[in-house]
Every structure is written in C-alpha cells, then in structure tokens.
DNA sequence: GGTCCGACCTGGCAGC
DNA sequence: TGCTGCCAGGTCGGAC
C-alpha cells in the first residue's frame, strides 16, 4: 500500500531517469486518461513526490502525475508473471517505466497548469511544526486517526503509518483531534516524522508476497515490516506492554492499537 | 462546512 | 477442485 515512504522510494528509484527523453507511451488500459502522443518527445526534467503522488516534470512546463492508490507501482523492469497487470509502458531513450496496476485503482494524468490537487502539509516540510500540527488536529472533532489520513490536512500518511505513529505517541486513534493537548500533539508530530524517516531508510513496508504487495522500482521488497509495532499484528503482544494488539474498524478501515498503552 | 459512508477496483484467501 | 463471499484501502462524491 504505497504511502509516503514507498512513494519516496519510487521517486528515488526514478531520479536517475532525469534527462531521459520519452520516445513512446503505450497505454494498455483505456480507462487511463492519458494520450500517449501528448507526452512523446518530452524530456524528463525532474521527478518529485507530492504527498502520495509521483510527479514527473516534463519539458514544455507540463507535469505527468501518477497516484498508485492501493496496489499500483512503477517499475524499471517487469517480471513475466506481472505483465498482465501492466497498464502503461513509458519507453525512454534509456530504458522503460512500467505502470503495474493490478486493481486498476491507480491513476495517471497530464497537466499543463501545475499540480492540480489540494494537499495538506507534508510531514517533511519545514513548516510542519508542533504548532502547525496543533492547528490541524484541534480544528476537528473527527477521530485523530481519520484526521491523520485525510490528505487535505496532512499529505502522505495512510493506514499503516498513521497506526504506527499513534502507537509511538501513545495516543488512542479513536480520540477526537480537538481533545489532544499540547504535549500529546508534540509527541505525535515527533512520532510521525520518526516513523516516516525510518520507513524511508528501510525502503518502505512490504506486508505480503503477492503481486499486490509493494516493491520498489527494481522489484525489491521493503524492509520496514520487521519494525511495525501494531499494524497487521492483531492478537500479538504489544512490544511496549505485552497486551494483545487489537484491530478495530474506523471509517471502514482497519486500525490497530494497544488499548493499554494508547490513551 | 464538517462528517460519514458507499462505490470503485480485483487478486488473494478462507470456508464450504 | 471449484465456487462463493469477504477483505484489503486511497480517493471521490453524495447524503446528512
């Protein structure tokens, strides 16, 4: 499930392609709203991450944006058993980029008018201070976990890292954001940055071993799953207090927590 | 305006 | 072995 660390890992794997020319784009899924001819001949001038978007800056001032959603990924090579999930191939003057999108939830779009989505602050932005997070979380009575994964408020967090950050900050994901005090918000900010930083260092989280699970642009698994405290560990002992990790459902999504040490 | 919830999508997997 | 139904979750749009 690509969240900020996985998307950042993709971007780092794609940066060597800066300067490459797009020779041809083969759109294999008609549901993707992209004309291959519109980008052929463009030069990749930069690759960056915006929240969970992978953004290619092309010559002519245009940007090509991918959102991987749940199971999408960009790869420099594609194994034979995954070719049936390739929805788009970008042929460059040095190599290819495969858009592997098994559930067809991932999207791609081209813009001539800059980045078109309204995103909240990035946790690695210099302005992401304790005060900044306080303004975000105390403005809503929604459960704090729902606030953290709302991309209009905070860009980049998803189900895995929101659960992990809340565990590290010892905060119950069901509490209303507006009910958090100054110390708790400061702890939460520190936990968010720390969890994301470590996950990037480990090239993201790969929870399973199927075509749906995350791999980087070279097909390698992430390594942060070994450091998850609660996500996907229902029934296992909390690493801090040994209480069994619980799974609850919030907004139709699984949330994992330790009810004893998250208050 | 804020909040909640269903739909989208489809491979994997458990249960029968 | 094959079928059925549930689960996964980021985003969007509609309802309240």
PDB file of C-alpha atoms (C1' of nucleotides) in Angstrom:
ATOM      1  CA  UNK A   1       0.000   0.000   0.000  1.00  0.00           C
ATOM      2  CA  UNK A   2       2.120   2.889  -1.158  1.00  0.00           C
ATOM      3  CA  UNK A   3       2.186   5.681   1.389  1.00  0.00           C
ATOM      4  CA  UNK A   4       4.775   8.451   1.745  1.00  0.00           C
ATOM      5  CA  UNK A   5       7.842   6.209   2.383  1.00  0.00           C
ATOM      6  CA  UNK A   6       7.029   3.893  -0.519  1.00  0.00           C
ATOM      7  CA  UNK A   7       6.315   6.792  -2.883  1.00  0.00           C
ATOM      8  CA  UNK A   8       9.541   8.494  -1.799  1.00  0.00           C
ATOM      9  CA  UNK A   9      11.389   5.234  -2.527  1.00  0.00           C
ATOM     10  CA  UNK A  10       9.822   5.101  -6.007  1.00  0.00           C
ATOM     11  CA  UNK A  11      10.863   8.698  -6.661  1.00  0.00           C
ATOM     12  CA  UNK A  12      14.449   7.997  -5.621  1.00  0.00           C
ATOM     13  CA  UNK A  13      14.479   4.991  -7.929  1.00  0.00           C
ATOM     14  CA  UNK A  14      13.215   7.101 -10.817  1.00  0.00           C
ATOM     15  CA  UNK A  15      15.541  10.104 -10.377  1.00  0.00           C
ATOM     16  CA  UNK A  16      18.311   8.528 -12.491  1.00  0.00           C
ATOM     17  CA  UNK A  17      15.912   8.967 -15.422  1.00  0.00           C
ATOM     18  CA  UNK A  18      16.102  12.770 -15.234  1.00  0.00           C
ATOM     19  CA  UNK A  19      17.335  13.945 -18.622  1.00  0.00           C
ATOM     20  CA  UNK A  20      15.853  10.982 -20.478  1.00  0.00           C
ATOM     21  CA  UNK A  21      13.598  11.536 -23.492  1.00  0.00           C
ATOM     22  CA  UNK A  22      10.217   9.820 -23.739  1.00  0.00           C
ATOM     23  CA  UNK A  23      10.156   8.035 -27.082  1.00  0.00           C
ATOM     24  CA  UNK A  24       6.736   6.459 -26.871  1.00  0.00           C
ATOM     25  CA  UNK A  25       3.957   5.797 -24.384  1.00  0.00           C
ATOM     26  CA  UNK A  26       1.849   2.695 -24.754  1.00  0.00           C
ATOM     27  CA  UNK A  27      -1.467   2.982 -22.917  1.00  0.00           C
ATOM     28  CA  UNK A  28      -2.743  -0.558 -22.343  1.00  0.00           C
ATOM     29  CA  UNK A  29      -5.726   0.337 -20.162  1.00  0.00           C
ATOM     30  CA  UNK A  30      -8.287   2.519 -21.958  1.00  0.00           C
ATOM     31  CA  UNK A  31      -9.593   3.683 -18.609  1.00  0.00           C
ATOM     32  CA  UNK A  32      -6.390   5.637 -18.043  1.00  0.00           C
ATOM     33  CA  UNK A  33      -6.983   9.220 -19.078  1.00  0.00           C
ATOM     34  CA  UNK A  34      -3.775   9.809 -20.982  1.00  0.00           C
ATOM     35  CA  UNK A  35      -2.869  10.282 -24.609  1.00  0.00           C
ATOM     36  CA  UNK A  36       0.468   8.647 -25.303  1.00  0.00           C
ATOM     37  CA  UNK A  37       1.101  11.011 -28.196  1.00  0.00           C
ATOM     38  CA  UNK A  38       0.765  14.028 -25.899  1.00  0.00           C
ATOM     39  CA  UNK A  39       3.935  13.172 -23.977  1.00  0.00           C
ATOM     40  CA  UNK A  40       6.075  11.512 -26.667  1.00  0.00           C
ATOM     41  CA  UNK A  41       9.201  13.557 -27.343  1.00  0.00           C
ATOM     42  CA  UNK A  42       9.185  15.220 -23.905  1.00  0.00           C
ATOM     43  CA  UNK A  43      12.297  15.276 -21.735  1.00  0.00           C
ATOM     44  CA  UNK A  44      12.032  14.356 -18.037  1.00  0.00           C
ATOM     45  CA  UNK A  45      13.430  17.420 -16.262  1.00  0.00           C
ATOM     46  CA  UNK A  46      12.729  16.394 -12.660  1.00  0.00           C
ATOM     47  CA  UNK A  47      10.962  13.779 -10.571  1.00  0.00           C
ATOM     48  CA  UNK A  48       9.448  14.654  -7.210  1.00  0.00           C
ATOM     49  CA  UNK A  49       6.966  13.467  -4.608  1.00  0.00           C
ATOM     50  CA  UNK A  50       3.884  15.465  -3.642  1.00  0.00           C
ATOM     51  CA  UNK A  51       2.113  13.656  -0.819  1.00  0.00           C
ATOM     52  CA  UNK A  52       1.478  10.247  -2.356  1.00  0.00           C
ATOM     53  CA  UNK A  53       1.797  11.486  -5.944  1.00  0.00           C
ATOM     54  CA  UNK A  54       4.810  10.781  -8.147  1.00  0.00           C
ATOM     55  CA  UNK A  55       5.301  13.857 -10.295  1.00  0.00           C
ATOM     56  CA  UNK A  56       7.401  13.954 -13.480  1.00  0.00           C
ATOM     57  CA  UNK A  57       8.248  17.477 -14.637  1.00  0.00           C
ATOM     58  CA  UNK A  58       8.470  17.398 -18.426  1.00  0.00           C
ATOM     59  CA  UNK A  59       9.927  19.828 -20.928  1.00  0.00           C
ATOM     60  CA  UNK A  60       7.381  22.407 -22.027  1.00  0.00           C
ATOM     61  CA  UNK A  61       6.256  23.041 -18.452  1.00  0.00           C
ATOM     62  CA  UNK A  62       3.925  20.070 -18.248  1.00  0.00           C
ATOM     63  CA  UNK A  63       3.721  17.548 -15.425  1.00  0.00           C
ATOM     64  CA  UNK A  64       2.851  13.861 -15.550  1.00  0.00           C
ATOM     65  CA  UNK A  65       1.394  12.591 -12.284  1.00  0.00           C
ATOM     66  CA  UNK A  66       0.913   9.042 -11.040  1.00  0.00           C
ATOM     67  CA  UNK A  67      -1.109   8.050  -7.987  1.00  0.00           C
ATOM     68  CA  UNK A  68      -0.604   4.388  -7.101  1.00  0.00           C
ATOM     69  CA  UNK A  69      -3.548   4.067  -4.713  1.00  0.00           C
ATOM     70  CA  UNK A  70      -3.598   0.628  -3.135  1.00  0.00           C
ATOM     71  CA  UNK A  71      -1.636  -1.759  -5.290  1.00  0.00           C
ATOM     72  CA  UNK A  72      -0.055   0.233  -8.102  1.00  0.00           C
ATOM     73  CA  UNK A  73       3.668   0.611  -8.632  1.00  0.00           C
ATOM     74  CA  UNK A  74       6.187   1.935 -11.116  1.00  0.00           C
ATOM     75  CA  UNK A  75       8.977  -0.411 -12.138  1.00  0.00           C
ATOM     76  CA  UNK A  76      12.053  -0.235 -14.317  1.00  0.00           C
ATOM     77  CA  UNK A  77      11.581  -3.892 -15.270  1.00  0.00           C
ATOM     78  CA  UNK A  78       8.571  -6.187 -15.119  1.00  0.00           C
ATOM     79  CA  UNK A  79       8.611  -9.927 -14.367  1.00  0.00           C
ATOM     80  CA  UNK A  80       6.703 -12.116 -16.839  1.00  0.00           C
ATOM     81  CA  UNK A  81       4.059 -13.123 -14.309  1.00  0.00           C
ATOM     82  CA  UNK A  82       3.114  -9.469 -13.783  1.00  0.00           C
ATOM     83  CA  UNK A  83       2.975  -8.386 -17.417  1.00  0.00           C
ATOM     84  CA  UNK A  84      -0.810  -8.924 -17.407  1.00  0.00           C
ATOM     85  CA  UNK A  85      -1.103  -6.136 -14.829  1.00  0.00           C
ATOM     86  CA  UNK A  86       0.931  -3.606 -16.812  1.00  0.00           C
ATOM     87  CA  UNK A  87      -1.458  -0.769 -17.768  1.00  0.00           C
ATOM     88  CA  UNK A  88       1.037   1.621 -19.309  1.00  0.00           C
ATOM     89  CA  UNK A  89       4.607   1.493 -20.622  1.00  0.00           C
ATOM     90  CA  UNK A  90       6.772   4.581 -20.979  1.00  0.00           C
ATOM     91  CA  UNK A  91       9.582   3.910 -23.453  1.00  0.00           C
ATOM     92  CA  UNK A  92      12.583   6.158 -22.918  1.00  0.00           C
ATOM     93  CA  UNK A  93      15.815   6.626 -24.821  1.00  0.00           C
ATOM     94  CA  UNK A  94      17.362   4.712 -21.906  1.00  0.00           C
ATOM     95  CA  UNK A  95      15.029   2.072 -20.534  1.00  0.00           C
ATOM     96  CA  UNK A  96      11.353   1.776 -19.730  1.00  0.00           C
ATOM     97  CA  UNK A  97       8.939   2.578 -16.939  1.00  0.00           C
ATOM     98  CA  UNK A  98       6.140   0.061 -16.319  1.00  0.00           C
ATOM     99  CA  UNK A  99       2.944   1.151 -14.583  1.00  0.00           C
ATOM    100  CA  UNK A 100       1.832  -2.058 -12.859  1.00  0.00           C
ATOM    101  CA  UNK A 101      -1.687  -1.577 -11.560  1.00  0.00           C
ATOM    102  CA  UNK A 102      -3.406  -4.908 -10.672  1.00  0.00           C
ATOM    103  CA  UNK A 103      -6.608  -3.446  -9.235  1.00  0.00           C
ATOM    104  CA  UNK A 104      -6.797  -0.587 -11.709  1.00  0.00           C
ATOM    105  CA  UNK A 105      -7.208   1.900  -8.867  1.00  0.00           C
ATOM    106  CA  UNK A 106      -4.021   3.784  -9.685  1.00  0.00           C
ATOM    107  CA  UNK A 107      -4.290   6.860 -11.859  1.00  0.00           C
ATOM    108  CA  UNK A 108      -2.147   8.888 -14.229  1.00  0.00           C
ATOM    109  CA  UNK A 109      -2.789  12.356 -15.605  1.00  0.00           C
ATOM    110  CA  UNK A 110      -1.041  15.088 -17.534  1.00  0.00           C
ATOM    111  CA  UNK A 111      -1.336  18.753 -16.603  1.00  0.00           C
ATOM    112  CA  UNK A 112      -0.169  21.953 -18.251  1.00  0.00           C
ATOM    113  CA  UNK A 113      -1.362  24.105 -15.352  1.00  0.00           C
ATOM    114  CA  UNK A 114       0.766  22.862 -12.486  1.00  0.00           C
ATOM    115  CA  UNK A 115      -0.162  20.445  -9.739  1.00  0.00           C
ATOM    116  CA  UNK A 116      -3.970  20.342  -9.686  1.00  0.00           C
ATOM    117  CA  UNK A 117      -4.658  18.730  -6.310  1.00  0.00           C
ATOM    118  CA  UNK A 118      -5.135  20.488  -2.995  1.00  0.00           C
ATOM    119  CA  UNK A 119      -2.982  18.701  -0.448  1.00  0.00           C
ATOM    120  CA  UNK A 120      -2.271  19.386   3.200  1.00  0.00           C
ATOM    121  CA  UNK A 121       1.178  19.952   4.611  1.00  0.00           C
ATOM    122  CA  UNK A 122       3.910  17.386   4.021  1.00  0.00           C
ATOM    123  CA  UNK A 123       5.387  15.961   7.255  1.00  0.00           C
ATOM    124  CA  UNK A 124       8.886  16.751   5.912  1.00  0.00           C
ATOM    125  CA  UNK A 125       8.021  20.370   5.188  1.00  0.00           C
ATOM    126  CA  UNK A 126       9.991  22.837   7.341  1.00  0.00           C
ATOM    127  CA  UNK A 127       6.680  24.373   8.390  1.00  0.00           C
ATOM    128  CA  UNK A 128       5.429  21.113   9.910  1.00  0.00           C
ATOM    129  CA  UNK A 129       5.967  22.322  13.483  1.00  0.00           C
ATOM    130  CA  UNK A 130       4.142  21.300  16.683  1.00  0.00           C
ATOM    131  CA  UNK A 131       2.064  24.470  16.328  1.00  0.00           C
ATOM    132  CA  UNK A 132       1.200  23.548  12.776  1.00  0.00           C
ATOM    133  CA  UNK A 133       0.034  20.062  13.771  1.00  0.00           C
ATOM    134  CA  UNK A 134      -1.886  21.529  16.702  1.00  0.00           C
ATOM    135  CA  UNK A 135      -3.815  23.765  14.290  1.00  0.00           C
ATOM    136  CA  UNK A 136      -4.608  20.757  12.099  1.00  0.00           C
ATOM    137  CA  UNK A 137      -5.757  18.313  14.747  1.00  0.00           C
ATOM    138  CA  UNK A 138      -7.585  20.677  17.076  1.00  0.00           C
ATOM    139  CA  UNK A 139      -9.708  22.037  14.239  1.00  0.00           C
ATOM    140  CA  UNK A 140     -11.751  18.850  14.100  1.00  0.00           C
ATOM    141  CA  UNK A 141     -13.721  16.537  16.347  1.00  0.00           C
ATOM    142  CA  UNK A 142     -13.019  13.646  13.988  1.00  0.00           C
ATOM    143  CA  UNK A 143     -11.031  10.704  15.378  1.00  0.00           C
ATOM    144  CA  UNK A 144      -7.338  11.581  15.298  1.00  0.00           C
ATOM    145  CA  UNK A 145      -6.552   8.666  13.006  1.00  0.00           C
ATOM    146  CA  UNK A 146      -9.086   9.877  10.445  1.00  0.00           C
ATOM    147  CA  UNK A 147      -7.516  13.325  10.587  1.00  0.00           C
ATOM    148  CA  UNK A 148      -4.031  11.933  10.001  1.00  0.00           C
ATOM    149  CA  UNK A 149      -5.007  10.050   6.848  1.00  0.00           C
ATOM    150  CA  UNK A 150      -7.026  12.957   5.392  1.00  0.00           C
ATOM    151  CA  UNK A 151      -4.744  14.144   2.561  1.00  0.00           C
ATOM    152  CA  UNK A 152      -6.320  17.616   2.571  1.00  0.00           C
ATOM    153  CA  UNK A 153      -4.970  18.138   6.093  1.00  0.00           C
ATOM    154  CA  UNK A 154      -1.733  16.130   6.083  1.00  0.00           C
ATOM    155  CA  UNK A 155      -0.240  14.725   2.888  1.00  0.00           C
ATOM    156  CA  UNK A 156       1.408  11.334   2.809  1.00  0.00           C
ATOM    157  CA  UNK A 157       0.132   9.302   5.750  1.00  0.00           C
ATOM    158  CA  UNK A 158      -2.037   6.241   5.178  1.00  0.00           C
ATOM    159  CA  UNK A 159      -3.384   3.418   7.246  1.00  0.00           C
ATOM    160  CA  UNK A 160      -0.074   1.783   8.146  1.00  0.00           C
ATOM    161  CA  UNK A 161       1.965   4.781   9.254  1.00  0.00           C
ATOM    162  CA  UNK A 162      -0.943   6.562  10.972  1.00  0.00           C
ATOM    163  CA  UNK A 163      -1.444   3.489  13.174  1.00  0.00           C
ATOM    164  CA  UNK A 164       2.276   3.229  13.879  1.00  0.00           C
ATOM    165  CA  UNK A 165       2.728   6.924  14.680  1.00  0.00           C
ATOM    166  CA  UNK A 166      -0.224   6.874  17.071  1.00  0.00           C
ATOM    167  CA  UNK A 167       1.207   3.825  18.827  1.00  0.00           C
ATOM    168  CA  UNK A 168       4.605   5.509  19.238  1.00  0.00           C
ATOM    169  CA  UNK A 169       2.885   8.649  20.550  1.00  0.00           C
ATOM    170  CA  UNK A 170       0.751   6.515  22.935  1.00  0.00           C
ATOM    171  CA  UNK A 171      -2.450   8.089  21.640  1.00  0.00           C
ATOM    172  CA  UNK A 172      -5.696   6.176  21.131  1.00  0.00           C
ATOM    173  CA  UNK A 173      -6.702   6.508  17.439  1.00  0.00           C
ATOM    174  CA  UNK A 174     -10.373   6.925  18.412  1.00  0.00           C
ATOM    175  CA  UNK A 175      -9.850  10.161  20.345  1.00  0.00           C
ATOM    176  CA  UNK A 176     -11.162  13.365  18.763  1.00  0.00           C
ATOM    177  CA  UNK A 177      -8.383  15.541  17.382  1.00  0.00           C
ATOM    178  CA  UNK A 178      -9.714  18.540  19.268  1.00  0.00           C
ATOM    179  CA  UNK A 179      -9.239  16.655  22.552  1.00  0.00           C
ATOM    180  CA  UNK A 180      -5.456  16.320  22.266  1.00  0.00           C
ATOM    181  CA  UNK A 181      -3.303  18.511  24.500  1.00  0.00           C
ATOM    182  CA  UNK A 182      -0.071  20.302  23.608  1.00  0.00           C
ATOM    183  CA  UNK A 183       2.230  17.543  24.865  1.00  0.00           C
ATOM    184  CA  UNK A 184       0.336  14.850  23.001  1.00  0.00           C
ATOM    185  CA  UNK A 185       0.452  16.771  19.734  1.00  0.00           C
ATOM    186  CA  UNK A 186       4.184  17.354  20.166  1.00  0.00           C
ATOM    187  CA  UNK A 187       4.702  13.626  20.765  1.00  0.00           C
ATOM    188  CA  UNK A 188       2.565  12.801  17.759  1.00  0.00           C
ATOM    189  CA  UNK A 189       4.498  15.129  15.469  1.00  0.00           C
ATOM    190  CA  UNK A 190       7.770  13.596  16.588  1.00  0.00           C
ATOM    191  CA  UNK A 191       6.372  10.080  16.091  1.00  0.00           C
ATOM    192  CA  UNK A 192       5.096  10.858  12.573  1.00  0.00           C
ATOM    193  CA  UNK A 193       8.442  12.231  11.407  1.00  0.00           C
ATOM    194  CA  UNK A 194      10.390   9.452  13.115  1.00  0.00           C
ATOM    195  CA  UNK A 195       8.255   6.601  11.726  1.00  0.00           C
ATOM    196  CA  UNK A 196       8.304   8.007   8.192  1.00  0.00           C
ATOM    197  CA  UNK A 197      12.055   8.664   8.309  1.00  0.00           C
ATOM    198  CA  UNK A 198      12.827   5.130   9.442  1.00  0.00           C
ATOM    199  CA  UNK A 199      10.415   3.637   6.897  1.00  0.00           C
ATOM    200  CA  UNK A 200      12.161   5.540   4.091  1.00  0.00           C
ATOM    201  CA  UNK A 201      15.526   4.287   5.351  1.00  0.00           C
ATOM    202  CA  UNK A 202      14.160   0.734   5.059  1.00  0.00           C
ATOM    203  CA  UNK A 203      12.708   1.399   1.586  1.00  0.00           C
ATOM    204  CA  UNK A 204       9.092   1.115   2.765  1.00  0.00           C
ATOM    205  CA  UNK A 205       6.864  -1.696   4.001  1.00  0.00           C
ATOM    206  CA  UNK A 206       6.043  -4.913   2.142  1.00  0.00           C
ATOM    207  CA  UNK A 207       3.483  -6.885   4.153  1.00  0.00           C
ATOM    208  CA  UNK A 208       2.956  -9.855   1.833  1.00  0.00           C
ATOM    209  CA  UNK A 209       4.401 -11.677  -1.126  1.00  0.00           C
ATOM    210  CA  UNK A 210       1.814 -11.333  -3.875  1.00  0.00           C
ATOM    211  CA  UNK A 211       1.544  -9.175  -6.993  1.00  0.00           C
ATOM    212  CA  UNK A 212      -0.489  -6.749  -4.878  1.00  0.00           C
ATOM    213  CA  UNK A 213       2.287  -6.053  -2.424  1.00  0.00           C
ATOM    214  CA  UNK A 214       4.692  -3.161  -2.627  1.00  0.00           C
ATOM    215  CA  UNK A 215       8.081  -3.471  -4.316  1.00  0.00           C
ATOM    216  CA  UNK A 216      10.423  -0.689  -5.356  1.00  0.00           C
ATOM    217  CA  UNK A 217      11.289   0.266  -8.951  1.00  0.00           C
ATOM    218  CA  UNK A 218      13.831  -2.559  -9.038  1.00  0.00           C
ATOM    219  CA  UNK A 219      11.365  -5.181  -7.774  1.00  0.00           C
ATOM    220  CA  UNK A 220      12.861  -5.314  -4.269  1.00  0.00           C
ATOM    221  CA  UNK A 221      10.745  -5.718  -1.136  1.00  0.00           C
ATOM    222  CA  UNK A 222      10.741  -3.031   1.530  1.00  0.00           C
ATOM    223  CA  UNK A 223      12.148  -3.797   4.961  1.00  0.00           C
ATOM    224  CA  UNK A 224      10.118  -1.768   7.448  1.00  0.00           C
ATOM    225  CA  UNK A 225       7.569  -4.550   8.071  1.00  0.00           C
ATOM    226  CA  UNK A 226      10.046  -6.001  10.565  1.00  0.00           C
ATOM    227  CA  UNK A 227       9.729  -2.834  12.651  1.00  0.00           C
ATOM    228  CA  UNK A 228       5.924  -2.487  12.685  1.00  0.00           C
ATOM    229  CA  UNK A 229       4.661  -2.374  16.263  1.00  0.00           C
ATOM    230  CA  UNK A 230       0.914  -2.834  15.750  1.00  0.00           C
ATOM    231  CA  UNK A 231      -0.126  -2.700  12.078  1.00  0.00           C
ATOM    232  CA  UNK A 232      -1.251  -6.161  10.971  1.00  0.00           C
ATOM    233  CA  UNK A 233      -0.315  -7.639  14.367  1.00  0.00           C
ATOM    234  CA  UNK A 234      -3.769  -8.338  15.769  1.00  0.00           C
ATOM    235  CA  UNK A 235      -3.533 -10.701  18.750  1.00  0.00           C
ATOM    236  CA  UNK A 236       0.232 -10.367  19.078  1.00  0.00           C
ATOM    237  CA  UNK A 237       1.841  -8.842  22.152  1.00  0.00           C
ATOM    238  CA  UNK A 238       2.317  -5.084  22.206  1.00  0.00           C
ATOM    239  CA  UNK A 239       6.124  -4.509  22.071  1.00  0.00           C
ATOM    240  CA  UNK A 240       5.804  -1.995  24.917  1.00  0.00           C
ATOM    241  CA  UNK A 241       3.434  -3.571  27.453  1.00  0.00           C
ATOM    242  CA  UNK A 242       2.699  -7.101  26.116  1.00  0.00           C
ATOM    243  CA  UNK A 243      -1.067  -6.510  25.972  1.00  0.00           C
ATOM    244  CA  UNK A 244      -2.651  -8.102  22.879  1.00  0.00           C
ATOM    245  CA  UNK A 245      -2.832  -5.768  19.882  1.00  0.00           C
ATOM    246  CA  UNK A 246      -6.435  -5.062  18.863  1.00  0.00           C
ATOM    247  CA  UNK A 247      -7.959  -4.484  15.463  1.00  0.00           C
ATOM    248  CA  UNK A 248     -10.906  -2.114  15.195  1.00  0.00           C
ATOM    249  CA  UNK A 249     -12.649  -0.579  12.192  1.00  0.00           C
ATOM    250  CA  UNK A 250     -12.692   3.182  11.702  1.00  0.00           C
ATOM    251  CA  UNK A 251     -14.338   4.660   8.665  1.00  0.00           C
ATOM    252  CA  UNK A 252     -14.387   1.239   7.048  1.00  0.00           C
ATOM    253  CA  UNK A 253     -10.622   0.830   7.518  1.00  0.00           C
ATOM    254  CA  UNK A 254      -8.702  -1.423   9.874  1.00  0.00           C
ATOM    255  CA  UNK A 255      -6.969   0.295  12.760  1.00  0.00           C
ATOM    256  CA  UNK A 256      -4.540  -1.499  15.051  1.00  0.00           C
ATOM    257  CA  UNK A 257      -3.813  -0.345  18.570  1.00  0.00           C
ATOM    258  CA  UNK A 258      -2.850  -1.319  22.094  1.00  0.00           C
ATOM    259  CA  UNK A 259      -5.692  -0.280  24.375  1.00  0.00           C
ATOM    260  CA  UNK A 260      -3.489  -0.456  27.452  1.00  0.00           C
ATOM    261  CA  UNK A 261      -0.722   1.938  26.470  1.00  0.00           C
ATOM    262  CA  UNK A 262      -2.563   4.105  23.927  1.00  0.00           C
ATOM    263  CA  UNK A 263      -4.801   6.507  25.829  1.00  0.00           C
TER     264      UNK A 263
ATOM    265  C1'  DG B   1     -18.662  23.416   6.329  1.00  0.00           C
ATOM    266  C1'  DG B   2     -17.900  19.161   8.657  1.00  0.00           C
ATOM    267  C1'  DT B   3     -18.597  14.384   8.934  1.00  0.00           C
ATOM    268  C1'  DC B   4     -19.779   9.884   7.479  1.00  0.00           C
ATOM    269  C1'  DC B   5     -20.263   6.239   4.319  1.00  0.00           C
ATOM    270  C1'  DG B   6     -20.612   3.720  -0.001  1.00  0.00           C
ATOM    271  C1'  DA B   7     -18.558   2.870  -4.534  1.00  0.00           C
ATOM    272  C1'  DC B   8     -14.760   1.867  -7.259  1.00  0.00           C
ATOM    273  C1'  DC B   9     -11.447  -1.993  -8.296  1.00  0.00           C
ATOM    274  C1'  DT B  10      -9.814  -7.024  -8.385  1.00  0.00           C
ATOM    275  C1'  DG B  11      -6.404 -10.513  -6.520  1.00  0.00           C
ATOM    276  C1'  DG B  12      -5.912 -13.337  -2.517  1.00  0.00           C
ATOM    277  C1'  DC B  13      -7.673 -16.329   0.641  1.00  0.00           C
ATOM    278  C1'  DA B  14     -10.648 -18.823   3.860  1.00  0.00           C
ATOM    279  C1'  DG B  15     -14.500 -21.699   4.139  1.00  0.00           C
ATOM    280  C1'  DC B  16     -17.501 -24.938   2.268  1.00  0.00           C
TER     281       DC B  16
ATOM    282  C1'  DT C   1     -11.163 -28.857  -7.295  1.00  0.00           C
ATOM    283  C1'  DG C   2     -14.196 -25.198  -7.817  1.00  0.00           C
ATOM    284  C1'  DC C   3     -17.247 -21.840  -6.131  1.00  0.00           C
ATOM    285  C1'  DT C   4     -18.668 -18.035  -3.013  1.00  0.00           C
ATOM    286  C1'  DG C   5     -18.001 -14.225  -0.318  1.00  0.00           C
ATOM    287  C1'  DC C   6     -15.156 -11.324   2.344  1.00  0.00           C
ATOM    288  C1'  DC C   7     -11.085  -8.397   2.798  1.00  0.00           C
ATOM    289  C1'  DA C   8      -7.677  -5.023   1.566  1.00  0.00           C
ATOM    290  C1'  DG C   9      -7.649   0.728   1.358  1.00  0.00           C
ATOM    291  C1'  DG C  10      -6.910   5.761  -1.162  1.00  0.00           C
ATOM    292  C1'  DT C  11      -9.911   8.793  -3.109  1.00  0.00           C
ATOM    293  C1'  DC C  12     -14.140  10.795  -4.583  1.00  0.00           C
ATOM    294  C1'  DG C  13     -18.835  12.044  -4.442  1.00  0.00           C
ATOM    295  C1'  DG C  14     -23.186  12.177  -2.315  1.00  0.00           C
ATOM    296  C1'  DA C  15     -26.084  12.349   1.806  1.00  0.00           C
ATOM    297  C1'  DC C  16     -26.991  14.225   6.180  1.00  0.00           C
TER     298       DC C  16
END
